[in-house]
Amino acid sequence: MVVVLEGNINLNVFYKVVRRSHAPTLLCCWREKVETWDILCINEAATQCLTEYQLNLPEFKQILYDNLSSCSTDIKPNEVKWQRTFTAYLESFTLEANIIFRSEEEIYFLLNIEEKIEEIEVEKIEYDELDGDSKLNIGVAKPKRLPCYWNSLSSIIEDKYKVIVENSYDIICLTDKEGNYLLASHSYLPVLGYDPLKLTGQSVLSYIHPNDHKRIQETLIKMVETKEESEAVVYRKMHANGHYKYFEGKGMPILSSSGEVVSFVVISRDITDMKNRDDLLIRSEKLALAGELAAGIAHEIKNPLTTLKGFFQLTESQLEPYRDVLMHELNQINNIIEELLLVARPRAIKEEKVDLLNVIRDSLTSIDTEIQLKNITIDLQLCDEAYLFCAPHQLTQVFINLLKNAVEAMDNEGNLSIKVKKVDQTIHIIVKDTGIGMTQEDLARLGEPYYSISSKGTGIGLMVCYKVIENHGGSMSITSVCEEGTEVSIQLPGLQTMSLN
């Protein structure tokens, strides 16, 4: 039976936490109207702990009454309060009480029992420091230790991992056999922006990039079959701000006394910066190769093209029926040569102070016809201003290329989103479409000389975009999901951090 409280709190989640925890843990309820404590769930470790302290359940309920009953007045009805922990330091042991929910007449606690820790500072804290107006009658402190469930988790992991659990910024989690969070390390907050306590009961896969689901599921299945530590797996996990970060993780199955896999410990390291450096190095090598090739092609084509245009002008009257077609093709060749030359050798940037928002608006105006023909919705989310020193013509070409690519990738009635914001003098631009997207194989080849997934493209336009952004001291990255769309993320230095060369 699923028990649901007001505020959509599912007690089954907490039953699982208690039963599967290796630490002495209980789920308790203080019934305010009748002033009694009920123990809803107690695990084997807690039962053994009470036996060691020679306490029966009625005696333990009296301890709860004496030390934690007054906490109920601090929690407002229908309010989830995972964040607040009350710690009572008793003569023989420590009670750590996490308040998880309070209804009109009841308050629910998740309790952990720990051995007495000597020489720890216990402070009586005034109630007004916790948004109240009276004084707590229990000791409240921030003990210089990790919560007991992490002590327990450390004990079930091999010695070589204990230092990581206690000190590392690697993210560590304990999941059940189905891949749902049971516990998550404190490092989830600084690394991914999530409160680890709020992850309990949620599926790990809901935070992992859809294209990596199969790889993760295969890894879990293999650990169940072999009952051995997994090989390192590279995958992407969503940050709280909506962007994906790259991680390299290894899992270890936790076995029951009968030898069956009951849960997994997964330790993952953030490798986003390392992968970005590797990608940048590969892209730089590709651009260098493309530059050498482009210089040769441009040199071989430019002179004959000039001759052709000259003779065409001399015989223009005779070729009048074909004039528009010939001029269009000649100009197209000339534009390709100009792009090749831009890739081949850096040009001195004639910089001027420009609001990037105007550059983006001008770029949108240039492709307005294509946008209207496909009935595409434009979603603009722009900051107030985004000034920088730049070559506006070059940046306009970058955004025209990117916006054209986005429009071509979408069928009728797609959505094109452009977001611009400033963070610490860095301008962040995100161009996102709802087009056909790309496979991971296509995405990996972006930036290769003359590679394009469009039948109309040459691949040079994207190379130009990378080159121009690089020349302006910025960076550009692309992510895509097949059949869902593509996102281009650009960072450019704002006015105060731009280097004038």
Short mmCIF file of C-alpha atoms in Angstrom, two decimals:
data_model
loop_
_atom_site.label_atom_id
_atom_site.label_comp_id
_atom_site.label_asym_id
_atom_site.label_seq_id
_atom_site.Cartn_x
_atom_site.Cartn_y
_atom_site.Cartn_z
CA MET A 1 0.00 0.00 0.00
CA VAL A 2 1.34 3.44 -0.94
CA VAL A 3 0.97 5.95 1.87
CA VAL A 4 0.83 9.58 0.71
CA LEU A 5 0.73 12.54 3.07
CA GLU A 6 -0.39 16.07 2.39
CA GLY A 7 2.20 17.82 0.25
CA ASN A 8 2.72 14.66 -1.86
CA ILE A 9 5.21 13.04 0.51
CA ASN A 10 5.47 9.32 -0.21
CA LEU A 11 6.41 7.39 2.93
CA ASN A 12 7.40 4.34 0.88
CA VAL A 13 10.53 6.20 -0.20
CA PHE A 14 11.57 6.65 3.42
CA TYR A 15 10.69 3.05 4.30
CA LYS A 16 13.19 1.98 1.63
CA VAL A 17 15.84 4.38 2.96
CA VAL A 18 15.46 2.98 6.48
CA ARG A 19 15.42 -0.70 5.52
CA ARG A 20 18.37 -0.47 3.13
CA SER A 21 20.53 1.77 5.28
CA HIS A 22 23.50 0.10 6.97
CA ALA A 23 23.37 2.76 9.71
CA PRO A 24 21.00 2.58 12.73
CA THR A 25 17.98 4.39 11.26
CA LEU A 26 14.31 4.81 12.20
CA LEU A 27 11.25 6.50 10.73
CA CYS A 28 9.20 8.06 13.55
CA CYS A 29 6.08 10.16 13.93
CA TRP A 30 5.25 12.65 16.70
CA ARG A 31 1.48 12.88 17.09
CA GLU A 32 0.99 16.30 18.57
CA LYS A 33 -2.65 16.08 19.55
CA VAL A 34 -2.15 13.08 21.83
CA GLU A 35 1.54 13.83 22.55
CA THR A 36 2.85 10.38 21.68
CA TRP A 37 5.62 8.97 19.52
CA ASP A 38 5.12 6.15 17.00
CA ILE A 39 7.99 4.22 15.45
CA LEU A 40 6.86 3.46 11.89
CA CYS A 41 9.97 1.64 10.68
CA ILE A 42 13.21 0.48 12.34
CA ASN A 43 16.05 -1.32 10.59
CA GLU A 44 18.17 -4.19 11.91
CA ALA A 45 21.13 -1.94 12.73
CA ALA A 46 18.95 0.31 14.93
CA THR A 47 17.45 -2.70 16.71
CA GLN A 48 20.94 -3.98 17.53
CA CYS A 49 21.99 -0.51 18.66
CA LEU A 50 19.09 -0.22 21.13
CA THR A 51 19.88 -3.71 22.42
CA GLU A 52 23.48 -2.69 23.08
CA TYR A 53 22.28 0.36 25.02
CA GLN A 54 19.83 -1.90 26.91
CA LEU A 55 16.82 0.12 25.75
CA ASN A 56 13.40 -1.21 24.80
CA LEU A 57 11.06 0.70 22.46
CA PRO A 58 8.94 2.36 25.20
CA GLU A 59 12.14 3.66 26.84
CA PHE A 60 13.37 4.92 23.49
CA LYS A 61 10.05 6.67 22.84
CA GLN A 62 10.48 8.46 26.19
CA ILE A 63 13.92 9.67 25.06
CA LEU A 64 12.32 11.04 21.90
CA TYR A 65 9.62 12.73 23.95
CA ASP A 66 12.17 14.37 26.26
CA ASN A 67 14.52 15.57 23.53
CA LEU A 68 12.67 16.15 20.25
CA SER A 69 8.98 16.80 20.95
CA SER A 70 9.45 20.57 21.18
CA CYS A 71 10.78 20.69 17.60
CA SER A 72 7.23 20.35 16.24
CA THR A 73 6.40 23.99 16.96
CA ASP A 74 9.11 25.11 14.52
CA ILE A 75 7.62 23.42 11.45
CA LYS A 76 4.67 24.98 9.72
CA PRO A 77 1.87 22.72 8.45
CA ASN A 78 2.27 21.14 4.98
CA GLU A 79 5.88 22.21 4.72
CA VAL A 80 8.73 19.90 3.70
CA LYS A 81 11.78 20.63 5.86
CA TRP A 82 14.53 18.26 4.80
CA GLN A 83 17.00 21.08 5.28
CA ARG A 84 16.68 21.30 9.06
CA THR A 85 18.44 18.78 11.27
CA PHE A 86 18.14 18.66 15.07
CA THR A 87 20.88 16.82 16.90
CA ALA A 88 20.40 15.75 20.51
CA TYR A 89 23.60 14.77 22.37
CA LEU A 90 22.67 12.32 25.07
CA GLU A 91 24.76 10.53 27.68
CA SER A 92 25.41 7.38 25.64
CA PHE A 93 24.61 8.22 22.05
CA THR A 94 23.65 10.95 19.59
CA LEU A 95 20.26 11.34 17.90
CA GLU A 96 20.30 13.07 14.54
CA ALA A 97 16.71 13.93 13.56
CA ASN A 98 15.88 15.06 10.02
CA ILE A 99 12.41 16.60 9.87
CA ILE A 100 10.85 15.48 6.62
CA PHE A 101 7.23 16.61 6.90
CA ARG A 102 4.64 18.13 9.20
CA SER A 103 0.88 17.82 8.71
CA GLU A 104 -1.78 19.51 10.82
CA GLU A 105 -1.34 17.11 13.75
CA GLU A 106 1.75 15.03 12.98
CA ILE A 107 5.46 15.55 12.34
CA TYR A 108 7.66 12.92 10.69
CA PHE A 109 11.33 12.40 11.51
CA LEU A 110 14.06 10.29 9.95
CA LEU A 111 16.33 9.41 12.90
CA ASN A 112 19.93 8.24 12.93
CA ILE A 113 21.59 6.84 16.07
CA GLU A 114 25.30 7.34 16.56
CA GLU A 115 27.77 6.65 19.30
CA LYS A 116 28.68 9.48 21.65
CA ILE A 117 31.34 11.77 20.20
CA GLU A 118 33.55 13.25 22.88
CA GLU A 119 34.65 16.89 23.13
CA ILE A 120 32.20 18.27 20.59
CA GLU A 121 30.79 21.74 20.99
CA VAL A 122 27.06 21.85 21.65
CA GLU A 123 25.40 25.22 21.48
CA LYS A 124 21.98 26.35 22.65
CA ILE A 125 20.63 28.34 19.70
CA GLU A 126 17.96 31.01 20.05
CA TYR A 127 14.77 30.25 18.15
CA ASP A 128 14.88 33.57 16.27
CA GLU A 129 17.94 32.29 14.38
CA LEU A 130 15.60 29.70 12.89
CA ASP A 131 12.83 32.17 12.01
CA GLY A 132 10.98 31.76 15.33
CA ASP A 133 10.60 33.75 18.51
CA SER A 134 11.28 31.36 21.39
CA LYS A 135 14.20 29.24 22.55
CA LEU A 136 14.85 25.62 21.65
CA ASN A 137 15.27 23.34 24.66
CA ILE A 138 17.60 20.90 22.87
CA GLY A 139 21.21 21.19 21.81
CA VAL A 140 21.71 22.16 18.18
CA ALA A 141 25.15 21.95 16.64
CA LYS A 142 27.10 21.35 13.48
CA PRO A 143 29.24 18.37 14.48
CA LYS A 144 32.67 18.15 12.91
CA ARG A 145 31.87 14.88 11.16
CA LEU A 146 29.88 13.49 8.28
CA PRO A 147 26.31 12.21 8.89
CA CYS A 148 26.14 8.64 10.08
CA TYR A 149 24.86 7.24 6.81
CA TRP A 150 28.05 8.40 5.09
CA ASN A 151 30.12 6.79 7.82
CA SER A 152 28.19 3.61 7.04
CA LEU A 153 28.62 4.02 3.30
CA SER A 154 32.35 4.43 3.78
CA SER A 155 32.45 1.14 5.68
CA ILE A 156 30.91 -0.83 2.81
CA ILE A 157 33.24 0.59 0.16
CA GLU A 158 36.76 -0.74 -0.30
CA ASP A 159 39.49 1.09 1.61
CA LYS A 160 40.85 2.69 -1.55
CA TYR A 161 37.57 4.63 -1.92
CA LYS A 162 37.18 5.89 1.65
CA VAL A 163 39.28 9.02 1.17
CA ILE A 164 37.19 9.91 -1.88
CA VAL A 165 33.93 9.59 0.06
CA GLU A 166 35.07 11.86 2.86
CA ASN A 167 37.17 14.49 1.08
CA SER A 168 36.73 14.49 -2.70
CA TYR A 169 34.58 16.66 -4.92
CA ASP A 170 33.83 13.55 -6.97
CA ILE A 171 30.12 12.82 -6.90
CA ILE A 172 29.19 9.61 -5.09
CA CYS A 173 25.79 7.98 -4.85
CA LEU A 174 24.14 4.85 -3.53
CA THR A 175 21.30 3.54 -5.69
CA ASP A 176 18.92 0.62 -5.47
CA LYS A 177 18.95 -2.22 -7.99
CA GLU A 178 16.56 -0.31 -10.28
CA GLY A 179 18.85 2.74 -10.39
CA ASN A 180 16.95 5.03 -7.99
CA TYR A 181 18.87 7.27 -5.60
CA LEU A 182 19.07 6.11 -2.00
CA LEU A 183 21.83 8.50 -0.96
CA ALA A 184 23.92 11.16 -2.70
CA SER A 185 27.13 12.85 -1.55
CA HIS A 186 27.34 16.48 -0.47
CA SER A 187 29.46 17.22 -3.57
CA TYR A 188 26.32 17.06 -5.74
CA LEU A 189 25.58 20.64 -4.68
CA PRO A 190 28.85 22.37 -5.76
CA VAL A 191 29.40 20.12 -8.79
CA LEU A 192 25.87 19.82 -10.22
CA GLY A 193 23.79 22.31 -8.24
CA TYR A 194 21.44 19.75 -6.66
CA ASP A 195 20.52 19.33 -3.00
CA PRO A 196 21.57 15.70 -2.45
CA LEU A 197 18.73 15.04 0.00
CA LYS A 198 16.13 15.94 -2.61
CA LEU A 199 17.45 13.30 -5.01
CA THR A 200 16.30 10.40 -2.80
CA GLY A 201 13.85 8.15 -4.62
CA GLN A 202 14.44 9.70 -8.05
CA SER A 203 15.79 7.78 -11.03
CA VAL A 204 19.46 8.33 -11.85
CA LEU A 205 18.61 8.15 -15.56
CA SER A 206 16.35 11.21 -15.32
CA TYR A 207 19.50 13.32 -14.89
CA ILE A 208 21.59 11.59 -17.58
CA HIS A 209 21.68 12.55 -21.26
CA PRO A 210 19.15 10.42 -23.23
CA ASN A 211 21.85 9.25 -25.66
CA ASP A 212 23.82 7.78 -22.72
CA HIS A 213 20.92 5.82 -21.18
CA LYS A 214 21.68 2.59 -23.04
CA ARG A 215 25.35 2.64 -21.99
CA ILE A 216 24.43 3.16 -18.31
CA GLN A 217 21.74 0.46 -18.36
CA GLU A 218 24.13 -2.05 -19.97
CA THR A 219 26.71 -1.25 -17.27
CA LEU A 220 24.20 -1.87 -14.45
CA ILE A 221 23.05 -5.15 -16.02
CA LYS A 222 26.64 -6.32 -16.37
CA MET A 223 27.35 -5.55 -12.69
CA VAL A 224 24.30 -7.60 -11.67
CA GLU A 225 25.47 -10.52 -13.81
CA THR A 226 29.17 -10.46 -12.86
CA LYS A 227 28.83 -9.00 -9.31
CA GLU A 228 32.07 -7.12 -10.06
CA GLU A 229 33.14 -3.51 -10.28
CA SER A 230 32.36 -1.93 -13.64
CA GLU A 231 34.78 -0.48 -16.14
CA ALA A 232 35.02 3.30 -16.41
CA VAL A 233 32.10 4.80 -18.33
CA VAL A 234 31.98 8.30 -19.83
CA TYR A 235 28.53 9.89 -19.73
CA ARG A 236 26.78 13.26 -19.52
CA LYS A 237 24.81 14.46 -16.53
CA MET A 238 22.53 17.50 -16.42
CA HIS A 239 23.50 20.43 -14.23
CA ALA A 240 20.74 22.28 -12.36
CA ASN A 241 21.14 25.14 -14.87
CA GLY A 242 20.09 22.84 -17.72
CA HIS A 243 23.49 22.20 -19.31
CA TYR A 244 25.20 18.83 -19.48
CA LYS A 245 28.59 18.08 -17.96
CA TYR A 246 30.85 15.14 -18.81
CA PHE A 247 31.70 12.56 -16.14
CA GLU A 248 33.76 9.41 -15.96
CA GLY A 249 32.26 6.96 -13.50
CA LYS A 250 32.76 3.50 -12.04
CA GLY A 251 30.19 1.42 -10.19
CA MET A 252 30.46 -1.26 -7.55
CA PRO A 253 27.63 -3.67 -6.69
CA ILE A 254 26.63 -4.14 -3.03
CA LEU A 255 25.73 -7.74 -2.21
CA SER A 256 23.30 -9.11 0.36
CA SER A 257 24.23 -11.89 2.78
CA SER A 258 22.90 -14.36 0.19
CA GLY A 259 25.19 -12.96 -2.50
CA GLU A 260 22.53 -11.10 -4.51
CA VAL A 261 23.04 -7.55 -5.81
CA VAL A 262 20.82 -5.19 -3.81
CA SER A 263 22.31 -1.80 -4.62
CA PHE A 264 25.17 0.03 -6.33
CA VAL A 265 27.77 2.57 -5.26
CA VAL A 266 28.77 4.85 -8.14
CA ILE A 267 31.73 7.24 -8.01
CA SER A 268 32.05 9.77 -10.84
CA ARG A 269 34.57 12.46 -11.67
CA ASP A 270 33.82 15.68 -13.57
CA ILE A 271 35.91 15.58 -16.78
CA THR A 272 34.15 18.43 -18.60
CA ASP A 273 37.19 20.74 -18.63
CA MET A 274 39.52 17.95 -19.73
CA LYS A 275 37.18 16.94 -22.56
CA ASN A 276 36.80 20.54 -23.69
CA ARG A 277 40.59 20.88 -23.84
CA ASP A 278 40.87 17.67 -25.86
CA ASP A 279 38.12 18.82 -28.23
CA LEU A 280 39.79 22.21 -28.61
CA LEU A 281 43.13 20.59 -29.46
CA ILE A 282 41.51 18.33 -32.06
CA ARG A 283 39.59 21.25 -33.54
CA SER A 284 42.75 23.37 -33.69
CA GLU A 285 44.55 20.60 -35.56
CA LYS A 286 41.63 20.32 -37.99
CA LEU A 287 41.60 24.07 -38.55
CA ALA A 288 45.35 24.11 -39.15
CA LEU A 289 44.99 21.38 -41.77
CA ALA A 290 42.02 23.15 -43.32
CA GLY A 291 43.98 26.39 -43.42
CA GLU A 292 46.84 24.86 -45.36
CA LEU A 293 44.42 23.23 -47.79
CA ALA A 294 42.30 26.38 -48.13
CA ALA A 295 45.30 28.57 -48.92
CA GLY A 296 46.29 26.31 -51.81
CA ILE A 297 42.77 26.05 -53.21
CA ALA A 298 42.13 29.77 -52.96
CA HIS A 299 45.38 30.60 -54.74
CA GLU A 300 44.66 28.17 -57.58
CA ILE A 301 41.09 29.39 -58.11
CA LYS A 302 41.26 33.14 -57.51
CA ASN A 303 43.40 34.12 -60.50
CA PRO A 304 41.43 32.11 -63.12
CA LEU A 305 38.19 33.43 -61.59
CA THR A 306 39.33 37.02 -62.06
CA THR A 307 40.07 36.28 -65.72
CA LEU A 308 36.66 34.67 -66.23
CA LYS A 309 34.82 37.64 -64.73
CA GLY A 310 36.79 40.00 -66.97
CA PHE A 311 35.95 38.16 -70.19
CA PHE A 312 32.34 37.79 -69.08
CA GLN A 313 32.02 41.56 -68.77
CA LEU A 314 33.44 41.99 -72.29
CA THR A 315 30.90 39.58 -73.81
CA GLU A 316 28.01 40.48 -71.49
CA SER A 317 25.67 41.57 -74.33
CA GLN A 318 26.04 38.22 -76.10
CA LEU A 319 25.38 36.25 -72.92
CA GLU A 320 22.43 38.36 -71.72
CA PRO A 321 19.96 35.41 -71.42
CA TYR A 322 22.39 33.66 -69.03
CA ARG A 323 23.67 36.75 -67.25
CA ASP A 324 21.92 36.29 -63.88
CA VAL A 325 22.77 32.59 -63.62
CA LEU A 326 26.43 33.13 -64.52
CA MET A 327 26.87 36.07 -62.14
CA HIS A 328 25.21 34.15 -59.29
CA GLU A 329 27.54 31.18 -59.76
CA LEU A 330 30.65 33.37 -60.09
CA ASN A 331 29.74 35.31 -56.95
CA GLN A 332 29.10 32.04 -55.11
CA ILE A 333 32.59 30.83 -56.04
CA ASN A 334 34.04 34.15 -54.92
CA ASN A 335 32.25 33.94 -51.55
CA ILE A 336 33.63 30.44 -50.98
CA ILE A 337 37.14 31.71 -51.74
CA GLU A 338 36.71 34.55 -49.22
CA GLU A 339 35.65 32.03 -46.57
CA LEU A 340 38.61 29.81 -47.46
CA LEU A 341 40.99 32.73 -47.04
CA LEU A 342 39.47 33.58 -43.66
CA VAL A 343 40.13 30.03 -42.49
CA ALA A 344 43.56 29.95 -44.11
CA ARG A 345 45.09 32.97 -42.42
CA PRO A 346 44.06 35.23 -39.53
CA ARG A 347 43.26 38.77 -40.50
CA ALA A 348 43.82 41.83 -38.39
CA ILE A 349 40.54 42.53 -36.66
CA LYS A 350 39.40 46.13 -36.99
CA GLU A 351 37.63 46.38 -33.68
CA GLU A 352 34.98 48.80 -32.59
CA LYS A 353 32.64 49.07 -29.65
CA VAL A 354 29.44 47.21 -30.55
CA ASP A 355 26.34 46.01 -28.75
CA LEU A 356 26.13 42.34 -29.67
CA LEU A 357 22.35 42.49 -29.40
CA ASN A 358 22.29 44.73 -32.51
CA VAL A 359 24.50 42.23 -34.36
CA ILE A 360 22.04 39.45 -33.56
CA ARG A 361 19.03 41.53 -34.62
CA ASP A 362 20.74 42.42 -37.92
CA SER A 363 21.48 38.73 -38.52
CA LEU A 364 17.84 37.83 -37.92
CA THR A 365 16.74 40.53 -40.37
CA SER A 366 19.03 39.02 -43.04
CA ILE A 367 17.22 35.67 -42.92
CA ASP A 368 13.74 37.04 -42.18
CA THR A 369 12.37 35.74 -45.52
CA GLU A 370 13.40 32.13 -44.77
CA ILE A 371 11.93 32.44 -41.26
CA GLN A 372 8.55 33.65 -42.56
CA LEU A 373 8.38 31.05 -45.33
CA LYS A 374 8.70 28.24 -42.78
CA ASN A 375 6.48 29.99 -40.22
CA ILE A 376 9.17 29.61 -37.56
CA THR A 377 8.60 31.08 -34.11
CA ILE A 378 11.44 33.22 -32.74
CA ASP A 379 12.00 33.24 -28.98
CA LEU A 380 14.35 36.09 -27.99
CA GLN A 381 15.60 36.29 -24.39
CA LEU A 382 18.11 39.13 -24.34
CA CYS A 383 19.82 40.99 -21.54
CA ASP A 384 19.70 44.80 -21.49
CA GLU A 385 23.01 45.25 -23.30
CA ALA A 386 26.07 43.22 -24.29
CA TYR A 387 28.89 45.53 -25.37
CA LEU A 388 32.22 44.24 -26.63
CA PHE A 389 35.02 45.25 -28.98
CA CYS A 390 34.73 43.23 -32.17
CA ALA A 391 34.65 43.18 -35.94
CA PRO A 392 30.87 43.46 -36.34
CA HIS A 393 30.83 42.25 -39.96
CA GLN A 394 32.58 39.01 -38.99
CA LEU A 395 30.30 38.33 -36.01
CA THR A 396 27.26 39.09 -38.17
CA GLN A 397 28.48 36.44 -40.63
CA VAL A 398 28.86 33.97 -37.76
CA PHE A 399 25.27 34.46 -36.59
CA ILE A 400 23.87 34.42 -40.12
CA ASN A 401 25.60 31.05 -40.67
CA LEU A 402 24.32 29.63 -37.39
CA LEU A 403 20.77 30.92 -37.83
CA LYS A 404 20.61 29.68 -41.44
CA ASN A 405 21.75 26.24 -40.31
CA ALA A 406 19.05 26.24 -37.63
CA VAL A 407 16.30 27.30 -40.04
CA GLU A 408 17.35 24.72 -42.67
CA ALA A 409 17.25 21.97 -40.01
CA MET A 410 13.61 22.69 -39.10
CA ASP A 411 10.37 21.83 -40.82
CA ASN A 412 7.49 24.29 -40.86
CA GLU A 413 6.41 25.81 -37.53
CA GLY A 414 9.62 25.08 -35.68
CA ASN A 415 11.00 27.14 -32.81
CA LEU A 416 14.25 29.09 -32.83
CA SER A 417 15.45 30.30 -29.43
CA ILE A 418 18.19 32.89 -28.91
CA LYS A 419 19.33 33.70 -25.38
CA VAL A 420 21.96 36.28 -24.43
CA LYS A 421 23.12 37.00 -20.88
CA LYS A 422 26.19 38.44 -19.14
CA VAL A 423 27.94 36.62 -16.30
CA ASP A 424 31.02 38.29 -14.77
CA GLN A 425 31.72 40.31 -17.95
CA THR A 426 31.47 37.22 -20.14
CA ILE A 427 28.71 37.26 -22.75
CA HIS A 428 26.88 33.91 -23.08
CA ILE A 429 24.88 33.25 -26.26
CA ILE A 430 22.73 30.15 -26.83
CA VAL A 431 21.12 29.45 -30.21
CA LYS A 432 18.73 26.49 -30.03
CA ASP A 433 16.45 24.99 -32.68
CA THR A 434 13.84 22.23 -32.72
CA GLY A 435 15.14 20.71 -35.94
CA ILE A 436 16.16 17.21 -36.95
CA GLY A 437 19.28 17.30 -34.77
CA MET A 438 22.39 15.24 -35.40
CA THR A 439 23.67 11.81 -34.55
CA GLN A 440 26.66 11.57 -32.23
CA GLU A 441 28.74 10.47 -35.22
CA ASP A 442 27.82 13.64 -37.16
CA LEU A 443 28.39 15.77 -34.08
CA ALA A 444 31.87 14.31 -33.61
CA ARG A 445 32.81 15.23 -37.18
CA LEU A 446 31.71 18.86 -37.01
CA GLY A 447 34.70 21.08 -37.72
CA GLU A 448 36.37 18.60 -40.03
CA PRO A 449 37.51 20.24 -43.26
CA TYR A 450 34.58 20.41 -45.72
CA TYR A 451 32.32 18.04 -43.78
CA SER A 452 28.62 18.97 -43.87
CA ILE A 453 25.41 17.09 -43.08
CA SER A 454 23.50 19.38 -45.45
CA SER A 455 23.35 18.56 -49.15
CA LYS A 456 23.63 22.30 -49.84
CA GLY A 457 26.55 22.95 -47.48
CA THR A 458 30.29 22.85 -47.89
CA GLY A 459 31.21 22.69 -44.21
CA ILE A 460 33.24 25.85 -44.61
CA GLY A 461 30.67 28.10 -42.91
CA LEU A 462 30.97 26.32 -39.57
CA MET A 463 34.76 26.38 -39.81
CA VAL A 464 34.53 30.13 -40.33
CA CYS A 465 32.32 30.44 -37.24
CA TYR A 466 34.88 28.61 -35.09
CA LYS A 467 37.71 30.72 -36.50
CA VAL A 468 35.97 34.08 -36.01
CA ILE A 469 34.91 33.26 -32.43
CA GLU A 470 38.46 32.08 -31.68
CA ASN A 471 39.94 35.29 -33.16
CA HIS A 472 37.68 37.30 -30.85
CA GLY A 473 38.97 35.46 -27.77
CA GLY A 474 35.84 33.36 -27.33
CA SER A 475 34.74 29.74 -27.52
CA MET A 476 31.93 27.84 -29.22
CA SER A 477 30.46 24.39 -28.53
CA ILE A 478 27.62 22.41 -30.10
CA THR A 479 25.33 19.77 -28.59
CA SER A 480 22.56 17.94 -30.41
CA VAL A 481 19.96 15.22 -29.93
CA CYS A 482 18.69 13.39 -33.00
CA GLU A 483 15.06 14.31 -33.83
CA GLU A 484 14.99 16.89 -31.02
CA GLY A 485 17.25 19.73 -32.10
CA THR A 486 20.64 21.39 -31.83
CA GLU A 487 22.08 23.90 -29.37
CA VAL A 488 25.06 26.17 -30.07
CA SER A 489 26.68 27.80 -27.05
CA ILE A 490 29.07 30.75 -27.48
CA GLN A 491 31.08 32.66 -24.89
CA LEU A 492 32.67 36.00 -25.78
CA PRO A 493 34.63 38.38 -23.54
CA GLY A 494 32.64 41.50 -22.68
CA LEU A 495 33.90 45.04 -22.92
CA GLN A 496 35.95 45.11 -19.71
CA THR A 497 37.77 41.83 -20.36
CA MET A 498 38.33 42.12 -24.12
CA SER A 499 42.01 42.19 -25.12
CA LEU A 500 42.76 44.76 -27.80
CA ASN A 501 45.46 43.47 -30.14
#
